[in-house]
Amino acid sequence: MFLLLPFDSLVVNLLGISITVLFTLLLVFIIVPAIFGVSFGIRKVYMKTLLKIFQWATLRIERGAKEKNHPLYKPYVNGIIAKEPTSLEEEIKEIRRSGSGKALETPEFELSDIFYFCRKGIETIMDDEVTKRFSAEELESWNLLSRTNYNFQYISLRLTVLWGLGVLIRYCFLLPLRIALAFTGISLLVTGTTVVGYLPNGRCKEFLSKHVHLMCYRICVRALTAIITYHDRENRPRNGGICVANHTSPIDVIILASDGYYAMVGQIHGGLMGVIQRAMVKACPHVWFERSEVKDRHLVARRLTEHVQDKSKLPILIFPEGTCINNTSVMMFKKGSFEIGATVYPVAIKYDPQFGDAFWNSSKYGMVTYLLRMMTSWAIVCSVWYLPPMTRQPEEDAVQFANRVKSAIARQGGLVDLLWDGGLKREKVKDTFKEEQQKLYSKMIVGNHEDRSRS
Amino acid sequence: LSREDFQRIPELAINPLGDRIINAFFPEGEDQVNFRGFMRTLAHFRPIEDNEKNKDQNGPEPLNSRSNKLHFAFRLYDLDKDDKISRDELLQVLRMMVGVNISDEQLGSIADRTIQEADQDGDSAISFAEFVKVLEKVDVEQKMSIRFLH
């Protein structure tokens, strides 16, 4: 007992000293650069080291699997079956041609037509383009997180030790650090914007507000260890425009807002989010909606138009997909934001899933679980491309304009451009698509019929 | 797997014969299919390899033979599973494929003509043997096969 007491105070002293040191380091290396917007480059070094370790780990798994003759599960990014991109008409003509030697203009309906529908249907059961966008992307090499490991078998002692070390670092060192930073960031945001809100309107307020926002977002970025590369910064959105981007997670907002000053659009939430939202509004005008107003599209459109037309107001940040997609593709953009008629500044965001998958599978994880997962991954690495502004041409309507912007974003980010609606995550497909297919087929049968009756 | 699980695939839901295809997975009267049943149905679509053609004189026919592939398609038409495609059944399937774009009389005449051409024993219905005869020149092996990437 006696021996414990001096030991006890020694431990307490050590603890005290280490906490002080930690905080000083925190302040110097992280918060101060955040305030001024410079970076020490620590994160880049971290990223490079991690990459080397991952490569070694993957090679080790492959070697181990070959030695033990275990079949390795390899995920395919482009689909598991060979598909031919031919249209309905071509396929059916080909089937008929091989069946009967008859001329192609005359046949009406053949029993063999069913092969086309049958095969297409079975192909989609095996591997379709839409449902795989709503779950996390599969990686081609392992990144030492057990959540992405499909081959988990004991391969070698070194690998397991490395993995264990990784877990230790992530949970015991990085996680508390990140939580502390996040806490600091959010509280600074709330207090900072409230304080600025008390100042009279004017240039001083604008200036301070902008910097408070930027600083807090930068702290949050570091809280997630997000390593962001911005491209083409000369195309950044300007006042009176609308910024559209593809949506993968709520972190997108933090990433974009740490590099530019935007007005946000969204529903008013309760709880912590609500407090943050109310505080932000005091410093500069964001557009927050009541839940009931969201359903009234005209009201929403009107408020957005008013905001956009006031040239002194900030560019609006909108995610037209409406829901989180897993960053392998871009789904249909809702046309509401494209009807307003302002200049659109497209932004493409592409995450590198090697270090941490940022996709929020909202049917699987809640917000808090999601944030914890983010904070316990290695890092969040992403690239942001600012694309040149686009405006709606006189002869295209909102839907065509939306599709044009979507293709530009998909091309830049290297994502697949899909016409399907992100809402399919939760709802069923509309029958109009089925009717289109039916119409196409009936033209094949009946169109020929008409030729025949004429001759 | 249940029927709703299949219907959640958007590209299958817009296929005019989607429901018939989903039905093909479920054996008589059941509403659930397990992995084994799922694989049995998908096995019909395995491409036919050359070395298989020689060895199967003695054993039971493999699921992906030409005859079994044709049988799969036949079952898509044969709604009441009586091994005959009657005029009504053909009409119903045609109606599924074209939706509301063709009138009943036109569809009826198309069905009549098809049965006339195929029917050989005069019972105004298409049996499996007649079905096979009509499609004897069609490249079934290639059209009803799905290749996996390695």
mmCIF file of N, CA, C and O in Angstrom, chain A residues 193 209 213 217 261-266 276-289 303 307 313-315:
data_model
loop_
_atom_site.group_PDB
_atom_site.id
_atom_site.type_symbol
_atom_site.label_atom_id
_atom_site.label_comp_id
_atom_site.label_asym_id
_atom_site.label_seq_id
_atom_site.Cartn_x
_atom_site.Cartn_y
_atom_site.Cartn_z
ATOM 1 N N THR A 193 -19.917 32.147 -34.691
ATOM 2 C CA THR A 193 -20.971 32.741 -35.512
ATOM 3 C C THR A 193 -21.957 33.520 -34.663
ATOM 4 O O THR A 193 -22.466 34.559 -35.096
ATOM 5 N N SER A 209 -17.149 36.860 -40.513
ATOM 6 C CA SER A 209 -17.997 35.687 -40.677
ATOM 7 C C SER A 209 -17.323 34.674 -41.593
ATOM 8 O O SER A 209 -17.251 33.482 -41.303
ATOM 9 N N HIS A 213 -16.147 30.921 -40.364
ATOM 10 C CA HIS A 213 -16.628 29.708 -41.036
ATOM 11 C C HIS A 213 -15.477 28.875 -41.564
ATOM 12 O O HIS A 213 -15.383 27.671 -41.321
ATOM 13 N N TYR A 217 -14.368 25.036 -40.399
ATOM 14 C CA TYR A 217 -14.413 23.909 -41.322
ATOM 15 C C TYR A 217 -13.054 23.281 -41.481
ATOM 16 O O TYR A 217 -12.914 22.071 -41.592
ATOM 17 N N TYR A 261 -16.716 29.856 -49.498
ATOM 18 C CA TYR A 261 -17.700 30.373 -48.565
ATOM 19 C C TYR A 261 -19.067 30.236 -49.235
ATOM 20 O O TYR A 261 -19.332 30.882 -50.235
ATOM 21 N N TYR A 262 -19.901 29.325 -48.710
ATOM 22 C CA TYR A 262 -21.160 29.025 -49.394
ATOM 23 C C TYR A 262 -22.337 29.283 -48.491
ATOM 24 O O TYR A 262 -22.226 29.259 -47.273
ATOM 25 N N ALA A 263 -23.489 29.419 -49.130
ATOM 26 C CA ALA A 263 -24.731 29.416 -48.383
ATOM 27 C C ALA A 263 -25.296 28.010 -48.487
ATOM 28 O O ALA A 263 -25.366 27.442 -49.553
ATOM 29 N N MET A 264 -25.695 27.459 -47.387
ATOM 30 C CA MET A 264 -26.183 26.085 -47.417
ATOM 31 C C MET A 264 -27.686 26.045 -47.600
ATOM 32 O O MET A 264 -28.386 26.982 -47.228
ATOM 33 N N VAL A 265 -28.121 24.925 -48.117
ATOM 34 C CA VAL A 265 -29.561 24.711 -48.256
ATOM 35 C C VAL A 265 -29.889 23.408 -47.564
ATOM 36 O O VAL A 265 -29.197 22.429 -47.749
ATOM 37 N N GLY A 266 -30.929 23.389 -46.772
ATOM 38 C CA GLY A 266 -31.280 22.115 -46.170
ATOM 39 C C GLY A 266 -32.448 22.230 -45.221
ATOM 40 O O GLY A 266 -32.987 23.305 -44.987
ATOM 41 N N ILE A 276 -26.394 24.207 -34.495
ATOM 42 C CA ILE A 276 -25.380 24.682 -35.446
ATOM 43 C C ILE A 276 -26.027 25.516 -36.539
ATOM 44 O O ILE A 276 -25.532 26.586 -36.905
ATOM 45 N N GLN A 277 -27.147 25.003 -37.051
ATOM 46 C CA GLN A 277 -27.815 25.723 -38.142
ATOM 47 C C GLN A 277 -28.244 27.109 -37.703
ATOM 48 O O GLN A 277 -28.036 28.097 -38.406
ATOM 49 N N ARG A 278 -28.864 27.182 -36.515
ATOM 50 C CA ARG A 278 -29.359 28.480 -36.065
ATOM 51 C C ARG A 278 -28.203 29.447 -35.852
ATOM 52 O O ARG A 278 -28.300 30.638 -36.151
ATOM 53 N N ALA A 279 -27.101 28.929 -35.332
ATOM 54 C CA ALA A 279 -25.959 29.806 -35.097
ATOM 55 C C ALA A 279 -25.395 30.331 -36.412
ATOM 56 O O ALA A 279 -25.045 31.514 -36.524
ATOM 57 N N MET A 280 -25.336 29.437 -37.416
ATOM 58 C CA MET A 280 -24.753 29.857 -38.685
ATOM 59 C C MET A 280 -25.576 30.956 -39.337
ATOM 60 O O MET A 280 -25.048 31.858 -39.974
ATOM 61 N N VAL A 281 -26.884 30.863 -39.179
ATOM 62 C CA VAL A 281 -27.739 31.849 -39.825
ATOM 63 C C VAL A 281 -27.496 33.245 -39.263
ATOM 64 O O VAL A 281 -27.649 34.256 -39.956
ATOM 65 N N LYS A 282 -27.064 33.317 -38.004
ATOM 66 C CA LYS A 282 -26.869 34.639 -37.410
ATOM 67 C C LYS A 282 -25.748 35.394 -38.107
ATOM 68 O O LYS A 282 -25.751 36.604 -38.199
ATOM 69 N N ALA A 283 -24.766 34.655 -38.589
ATOM 70 C CA ALA A 283 -23.612 35.346 -39.162
ATOM 71 C C ALA A 283 -23.807 35.656 -40.634
ATOM 72 O O ALA A 283 -23.335 36.668 -41.118
ATOM 73 N N CYS A 284 -24.456 34.761 -41.376
ATOM 74 C CA CYS A 284 -24.675 35.072 -42.778
ATOM 75 C C CYS A 284 -25.879 34.282 -43.256
ATOM 76 O O CYS A 284 -26.210 33.271 -42.664
ATOM 77 N N PRO A 285 -26.539 34.763 -44.303
ATOM 78 C CA PRO A 285 -27.826 34.154 -44.656
ATOM 79 C C PRO A 285 -27.697 32.794 -45.335
ATOM 80 O O PRO A 285 -27.227 32.694 -46.447
ATOM 81 N N HIS A 286 -28.111 31.732 -44.647
ATOM 82 C CA HIS A 286 -28.273 30.441 -45.298
ATOM 83 C C HIS A 286 -29.749 30.226 -45.531
ATOM 84 O O HIS A 286 -30.569 30.931 -44.981
ATOM 85 N N VAL A 287 -30.067 29.216 -46.314
ATOM 86 C CA VAL A 287 -31.482 28.965 -46.611
ATOM 87 C C VAL A 287 -31.898 27.675 -45.923
ATOM 88 O O VAL A 287 -31.633 26.586 -46.414
ATOM 89 N N TRP A 288 -32.527 27.814 -44.794
ATOM 90 C CA TRP A 288 -32.974 26.602 -44.106
ATOM 91 C C TRP A 288 -34.491 26.484 -44.232
ATOM 92 O O TRP A 288 -35.206 27.448 -44.097
ATOM 93 N N PHE A 289 -34.955 25.262 -44.466
ATOM 94 C CA PHE A 289 -36.390 25.059 -44.639
ATOM 95 C C PHE A 289 -36.989 24.332 -43.467
ATOM 96 O O PHE A 289 -36.374 23.455 -42.884
ATOM 97 N N ARG A 303 -37.720 30.656 -52.976
ATOM 98 C CA ARG A 303 -36.717 31.160 -52.031
ATOM 99 C C ARG A 303 -35.327 31.086 -52.622
ATOM 100 O O ARG A 303 -34.500 31.980 -52.437
ATOM 101 N N HIS A 307 -32.735 34.227 -53.409
ATOM 102 C CA HIS A 307 -31.378 34.266 -52.893
ATOM 103 C C HIS A 307 -30.370 34.481 -54.013
ATOM 104 O O HIS A 307 -29.426 35.248 -53.893
ATOM 105 N N LYS A 313 -25.283 37.996 -52.274
ATOM 106 C CA LYS A 313 -25.390 36.816 -51.440
ATOM 107 C C LYS A 313 -24.488 35.703 -51.965
ATOM 108 O O LYS A 313 -24.101 35.677 -53.121
ATOM 109 N N LEU A 314 -24.204 34.770 -51.102
ATOM 110 C CA LEU A 314 -23.204 33.752 -51.407
ATOM 111 C C LEU A 314 -23.733 32.701 -52.358
ATOM 112 O O LEU A 314 -24.937 32.502 -52.458
ATOM 113 N N PRO A 315 -22.842 31.980 -53.039
ATOM 114 C CA PRO A 315 -23.310 30.899 -53.893
ATOM 115 C C PRO A 315 -23.940 29.783 -53.053
ATOM 116 O O PRO A 315 -23.508 29.495 -51.952
#
